[in-house]
C-alpha positions as MATLAB code, in Angstrom:
seq = 'XXXXXXXXXXXXXXXXXXXXXXXXXXXXXXXXXXXXXXXXXXXXXXXXXXXXXXXXXXXXXXXXXXXXXXXXXXXXXXXXXXXXXXXXXXXXXXXXXXXXXXXXXXXXXXXXXXXXXXXXXXXXXXXXXXXXXXXXXXXXXXXXXXXXXXXXXXXXXXXXXXXXXXXXXXXXXXXXXXXXXXXXXXXXXXXXXXXXXXXXXXXXXXXXXXXXXXXXXXXXXXXXXXXXXXXXXXXXXXXXXXXXXXXXXXXXXXXXXXXXXXXXXXXXXXXXXXXXXXXXXXXXXXXXXXXXXXXXXXXXXXXXXXXXXXXXXXXXXXXXXXXXXXXXXXXXXXXXXXXXXXXXXXXXXXXXXXXXXXXXXX';
ca = [
    -110.087  -50.939 -172.099;
    -110.353  -54.220 -171.141;
    -107.731  -54.022 -168.325;
    -110.353  -50.947 -166.847;
    -112.946  -53.603 -165.946;
    -110.797  -54.618 -162.452;
    -111.698  -51.099 -160.880;
    -115.221  -51.521 -161.174;
    -116.516  -53.908 -159.012;
    -120.298  -54.442 -160.224;
    -118.617  -56.487 -163.376;
    -117.092  -59.078 -161.819;
    -121.240  -60.093 -160.525;
    -122.699  -59.095 -163.326;
    -123.214  -58.090 -167.239;
    -123.619  -54.251 -166.511;
    -126.044  -53.103 -169.276;
    -127.856  -49.934 -167.419;
    -125.510  -47.096 -167.667;
    -128.761  -45.463 -169.307;
    -129.716  -45.423 -165.438;
    -126.798  -45.023 -163.582;
    -122.960  -45.346 -164.310;
    -120.954  -47.018 -161.850;
    -118.454  -45.976 -159.562;
    -114.808  -47.270 -159.525;
    -112.199  -48.141 -156.648;
    -110.629  -45.288 -157.291;
    -113.692  -42.932 -156.850;
    -114.403  -44.537 -153.646;
    -110.751  -44.016 -152.499;
    -110.956  -40.445 -153.375;
    -114.637  -39.966 -151.280;
    -113.050  -41.490 -148.297;
    -109.673  -39.431 -148.252;
    -112.228  -36.244 -148.541;
    -114.315  -37.301 -145.638;
    -111.115  -37.936 -143.824;
    -109.902  -35.032 -144.271;
    -113.509  -32.934 -143.207;
    -113.412  -35.634 -140.190;
    -110.418  -34.347 -138.925;
    -110.353  -30.963 -140.460;
    -113.674  -29.637 -140.100;
    -114.215  -25.662 -141.143;
    -110.897  -25.601 -141.672;
    -110.782  -28.236 -144.273;
    -114.201  -27.489 -145.811;
    -113.563  -23.749 -146.600;
    -110.003  -23.934 -148.521;
    -111.501  -26.828 -150.993;
    -114.516  -24.366 -151.356;
    -112.502  -21.672 -151.764;
    -109.408  -23.781 -153.800;
    -111.160  -26.470 -155.112;
    -114.279  -25.868 -156.414;
    -112.940  -23.136 -158.915;
    -110.529  -26.243 -160.201;
    -113.899  -28.104 -160.606;
    -115.175  -25.802 -162.785;
    -112.026  -25.445 -165.010;
    -112.158  -29.059 -165.560;
    -115.472  -29.294 -166.648;
    -114.689  -26.457 -168.815;
    -111.859  -28.082 -170.146;
    -113.298  -31.434 -170.902;
    -116.420  -30.072 -172.763;
    -114.501  -27.338 -174.324;
    -116.735  -24.315 -173.124;
    -115.198  -21.060 -171.604;
    -114.988  -21.182 -167.711;
    -116.641  -18.158 -167.042;
    -119.995  -19.605 -168.478;
    -120.137  -22.690 -167.143;
    -122.326  -23.586 -163.905;
    -121.762  -26.207 -161.203;
    -125.437  -27.171 -160.344;
    -126.790  -30.343 -158.806;
    -128.248  -31.801 -161.915;
    -129.811  -30.569 -165.469;
    -133.115  -30.513 -163.880;
    -132.513  -27.654 -161.512;
    -130.245  -25.936 -164.207;
    -132.880  -25.918 -166.727;
    -136.108  -24.757 -164.422;
    -133.584  -21.906 -162.950;
    -133.173  -20.930 -166.623;
    -136.146  -21.257 -167.670;
    -137.698  -18.652 -165.179;
    -135.523  -16.006 -167.121;
    -137.156  -16.701 -170.703;
    -139.750  -14.516 -171.874;
    -142.842  -16.502 -172.480;
    -143.652  -15.310 -176.219;
    -141.091  -17.907 -177.222;
    -142.127  -21.083 -179.817;
    -140.404  -23.448 -178.471;
    -140.048  -26.964 -180.274;
    -140.121  -30.342 -178.488;
    -139.605  -34.038 -179.127;
    -142.470  -36.186 -178.424;
    -141.649  -38.446 -175.217;
    -138.651  -36.707 -174.709;
    -136.787  -37.175 -170.967;
    -139.828  -35.252 -168.974;
    -137.289  -33.430 -167.206;
    -136.442  -31.588 -170.564;
    -140.038  -30.999 -171.615;
    -142.024  -30.636 -168.236;
    -140.236  -27.541 -167.424;
    -141.721  -25.256 -170.575;
    -144.640  -26.922 -171.082;
    -145.449  -25.928 -167.053;
    -144.669  -22.423 -167.815;
    -146.992  -21.366 -170.764;
    -144.982  -21.039 -173.403;
    -146.579  -21.871 -177.256;
    -145.283  -25.776 -177.527;
    -144.765  -27.828 -180.576;
    -144.147  -31.207 -180.930;
    -142.137  -33.641 -183.079;
    -142.194  -37.381 -183.348;
    -138.987  -39.293 -182.539;
    -138.333  -41.755 -185.701;
    -136.275  -42.366 -188.698;
    -137.149  -38.794 -190.050;
    -136.435  -36.492 -186.839;
    -134.003  -34.130 -188.456;
    -136.486  -33.382 -191.055;
    -139.236  -33.275 -188.777;
    -137.350  -30.564 -186.999;
    -136.383  -28.371 -189.466;
    -139.702  -28.307 -191.490;
    -141.787  -27.791 -188.011;
    -139.243  -24.742 -187.383;
    -139.612  -23.139 -190.493;
    -143.403  -23.309 -191.068;
    -143.847  -22.109 -187.102;
    -141.591  -19.350 -186.253;
    -139.887  -21.583 -183.582;
    -137.380  -19.964 -181.605;
    -136.631  -21.998 -179.314;
    -135.303  -25.923 -179.735;
    -135.076  -27.957 -176.697;
    -134.207  -31.449 -176.697;
    -132.190  -34.234 -175.327;
    -128.650  -34.771 -177.291;
    -129.606  -38.886 -177.085;
    -132.649  -40.139 -176.269;
    -133.727  -41.655 -173.112;
    -135.927  -44.338 -173.721;
    -134.213  -46.182 -177.630;
    -130.998  -43.993 -177.692;
    -131.826  -42.232 -180.824;
    -128.942  -39.524 -181.118;
    -129.891  -35.799 -182.928;
    -127.003  -35.998 -185.582;
    -124.600  -33.278 -185.048;
    -123.798  -31.757 -188.124;
    -127.866  -31.244 -188.181;
    -128.128  -29.128 -185.283;
    -124.934  -26.943 -187.153;
    -127.149  -27.110 -190.375;
    -129.890  -25.377 -188.242;
    -127.755  -22.721 -186.963;
    -126.730  -21.834 -190.596;
    -130.801  -21.466 -191.572;
    -132.235  -20.111 -188.312;
    -129.167  -18.262 -186.869;
    -131.526  -17.008 -183.778;
    -132.694  -19.998 -182.733;
    -131.683  -20.800 -179.626;
    -130.912  -24.401 -178.805;
    -131.080  -25.969 -175.435;
    -129.655  -29.438 -174.948;
    -129.704  -32.066 -172.202;
    -126.030  -33.783 -172.600;
    -126.883  -36.023 -169.662;
    -126.775  -39.361 -172.263;
    -124.357  -37.532 -174.190;
    -121.804  -35.853 -171.968;
    -118.665  -38.703 -171.456;
    -119.449  -40.709 -174.939;
    -118.146  -38.868 -177.237;
    -114.796  -36.305 -177.859;
    -117.098  -32.813 -177.683;
    -116.658  -29.493 -178.101;
    -119.431  -27.093 -176.845;
    -117.919  -23.336 -178.131;
    -117.719  -24.964 -181.879;
    -120.783  -26.816 -181.774;
    -124.464  -25.446 -182.611;
    -125.664  -25.731 -179.113;
    -126.418  -22.676 -176.748;
    -126.762  -23.783 -173.336;
    -125.938  -27.693 -172.524;
    -126.704  -28.889 -169.169;
    -125.929  -32.368 -167.885;
    -125.838  -34.839 -164.900;
    -123.054  -36.375 -163.645;
    -124.213  -39.514 -162.530;
    -124.816  -41.596 -165.959;
    -122.132  -41.847 -168.869;
    -119.526  -39.326 -166.136;
    -119.382  -41.782 -163.805;
    -119.085  -39.209 -161.093;
    -122.233  -40.221 -158.798;
    -125.056  -38.179 -157.701;
    -125.358  -34.554 -156.965;
    -123.553  -33.067 -159.085;
    -124.086  -31.612 -163.213;
    -122.849  -28.233 -165.154;
    -124.567  -25.968 -167.318;
    -122.663  -24.551 -170.446;
    -123.721  -21.180 -172.029;
    -122.771  -19.569 -175.191;
    -121.515  -15.747 -174.628;
    -124.899  -14.423 -176.424;
    -127.219  -16.377 -173.862;
    -126.844  -13.602 -171.438;
    -128.676  -11.270 -173.537;
    -131.601  -13.894 -173.668;
    -132.304  -14.729 -170.124;
    -132.914  -12.453 -167.254;
    -132.460  -15.163 -164.537;
    -133.729  -14.296 -161.232;
    -131.738  -16.732 -158.804;
    -129.640  -15.757 -156.783;
    -127.529  -15.923 -153.177;
    -124.471  -15.139 -151.298;
    -122.138  -17.661 -153.249;
    -123.039  -16.126 -156.497;
    -121.095  -13.024 -155.385;
    -118.278  -14.979 -154.410;
    -119.002  -14.310 -150.879;
    -118.439  -10.774 -151.114;
    -121.008   -7.840 -149.383;
    -120.709   -5.553 -152.010;
    -121.049   -8.184 -155.220;
    -124.607   -8.251 -155.483;
    -124.764   -6.333 -158.717;
    -121.436   -7.302 -160.330;
    -122.409  -11.275 -160.878;
    -121.530  -12.910 -164.036;
    -124.324  -15.000 -165.764;
    -123.210  -18.381 -164.965;
    -123.241  -17.738 -161.258;
    -126.711  -16.910 -160.937;
    -126.808  -20.769 -161.404;
    -124.550  -21.027 -158.082;
    -126.596  -19.540 -155.107;
    -125.676  -21.446 -152.628;
    -122.554  -23.636 -150.981;
    -121.552  -26.220 -153.127;
    -120.769  -29.691 -152.136;
    -116.892  -30.613 -152.198;
    -117.568  -34.238 -151.612;
    -120.111  -34.493 -155.106;
    -118.031  -31.872 -157.317;
    -114.929  -33.359 -156.552;
    -116.130  -36.204 -157.183;
    -117.159  -35.135 -160.601;
    -113.874  -33.589 -161.001;
    -112.130  -36.856 -160.561;
    -114.412  -38.664 -162.996;
    -113.863  -36.091 -165.711;
    -109.925  -36.726 -165.046;
    -110.320  -40.427 -164.908;
    -112.127  -40.222 -168.275;
    -109.462  -37.751 -169.914;
    -106.671  -40.342 -168.730;
    -108.594  -43.146 -170.472;
    -108.778  -40.921 -173.390;
    -112.223  -39.605 -175.069;
    -111.028  -41.087 -178.593;
    -110.506  -44.756 -177.149;
    -113.732  -44.404 -175.266;
    -115.674  -42.907 -178.451;
    -114.053  -45.360 -180.259;
    -115.019  -48.258 -178.246;
    -118.260  -47.445 -178.112;
    -118.633  -47.022 -181.827;
    -117.920  -51.077 -181.726;
    -120.700  -51.673 -179.263;
    -123.041  -50.218 -180.885;
    -122.398  -51.241 -184.225;
    -122.511  -54.932 -182.603;
    -125.273  -54.501 -180.669;
    -127.591  -52.697 -183.042;
    -126.467  -55.604 -185.588;
    -127.587  -58.707 -183.640;
    -130.923  -56.922 -181.754;
    -131.572  -55.862 -185.451;
    -131.122  -59.279 -186.700;
    -133.634  -60.549 -183.550;
    -136.271  -58.560 -184.796;
    -136.230  -56.499 -181.324;
    -135.542  -53.043 -182.478;
    -138.054  -50.477 -183.471;
    -137.523  -49.630 -186.983;
    -136.729  -46.116 -186.017;
    -133.468  -46.975 -184.805;
    -132.810  -49.799 -187.443;
    -133.489  -47.369 -190.478;
    -131.163  -44.823 -189.051;
    -127.375  -44.482 -189.956;
    -125.693  -44.010 -187.105;
    -126.785  -45.077 -183.179;
    -125.765  -44.273 -179.717;
    -125.186  -47.290 -177.126;
    -128.498  -47.182 -175.659;
    -131.035  -50.026 -177.138;
    -134.842  -50.705 -175.922;
    -135.462  -54.344 -177.480;
    -139.373  -55.255 -177.571;
    -140.365  -56.983 -174.529;
    -142.581  -59.945 -173.475;
    -144.114  -61.365 -170.437;
    -140.706  -63.121 -169.477;
    -137.307  -61.369 -171.556;
    -136.738  -58.326 -168.379;
    -136.819  -61.428 -166.036;
    -135.035  -63.946 -168.012;
    -132.367  -61.074 -168.543;
    -132.076  -60.069 -164.985;
    -132.418  -64.043 -163.819;
    -129.304  -64.319 -165.635;
    -127.382  -61.671 -164.100;
    -127.938  -58.914 -166.908;
    -128.939  -55.288 -165.397;
    -131.152  -53.397 -167.273;
    -134.458  -51.171 -167.187;
    -138.037  -51.621 -167.922;
    -138.593  -48.064 -170.135;
    -141.195  -47.286 -172.809;
    -142.939  -50.455 -173.041;
    -139.596  -52.741 -173.626;
    -136.337  -53.529 -172.237;
    -133.392  -50.651 -172.259;
    -129.774  -52.222 -172.559;
    -126.816  -49.470 -172.135;
    -123.090  -49.955 -172.439;
    -120.588  -48.060 -171.469;
    -117.006  -48.215 -172.068;
    -116.344  -50.873 -169.223;
    -118.521  -53.196 -171.413;
    -117.043  -55.388 -173.654;
    -118.497  -57.187 -177.073;
    -118.841  -60.639 -174.982;
    -121.260  -58.645 -173.009;
    -123.000  -58.446 -175.877;
    -122.659  -61.875 -177.046;
    -123.712  -63.076 -173.716;
    -127.220  -60.870 -173.846;
    -127.668  -62.202 -177.053;
    -127.542  -65.869 -175.944;
    -130.204  -65.312 -173.389;
    -132.279  -63.289 -176.124;
    -132.013  -65.862 -178.350;
    -134.282  -68.423 -175.411;
    -136.863  -65.941 -175.160;
    -137.468  -66.014 -179.166;
];
């Protein structure tokens, strides 16, 4: 992955440990975007109409292929938050919903604002046991969670979700993949997740204004989605009553610039190889976890879990965040600590540089 770094200009200026906030754009995507807008400039509506009719379906197909979902069950949305809110407008209020305490607000707030009966579990080293027991004891019918936690990077065990489905086959599992998609090889159809939504501006490196929602076939019987528009019918005046489920999430025109960026980035990641990306992230995760734990900067919930993502929240003091940023490390303050996050364009040397700086703050 070392040779890819030259395509990301930010990396020549900083140690970028902030993909959990925003993934980097690369030179090749910038070139594609410039060509897209040049075509729009000289082609006007002729270019745009053709792109919307021909290119947007290719985007949908690319997303489905990348995620292992069915094309007809794949919806393009501006971001996860909008997609989830549209979905929940069609979910009956008699469900018992299990959420994770302090999960990303755009996961929890859409449920709490709609009058569902809500239960919570703490995010710690016993997360999976807490989820299982709460579902069993409280007749939970919907589990909604981020696959990877935004603050400290705790990642739900994929095998655990399969176990849940086997034990509670009627449980609806809704997952936010924004901090997950683009970090590992993933096949939606064989997973236990019923609905997966993702924004493309983090680990997919696609910039803002694009995302997607994936649905299993049987979800169409669980939700009565009301959102609709002319685009839902594929611009067919007689098509209102034949709209397929996923198209209810696409009521209006889709921006070929933003969704074209998503397709470009997914093709780029596929070109690098998701197995290679996953291997690089596993290496960085293990190295960072060991180093940060040895410095006593990680919470027990992370240290005691067997595996982890590449998002870490380290303990902060008055100067730690400022020291890192002064030394050219791009990171974020989250949850009372400093959040560091690494993607495939990071190197073990980046981790070593950060560790060296951190040692001066202890």
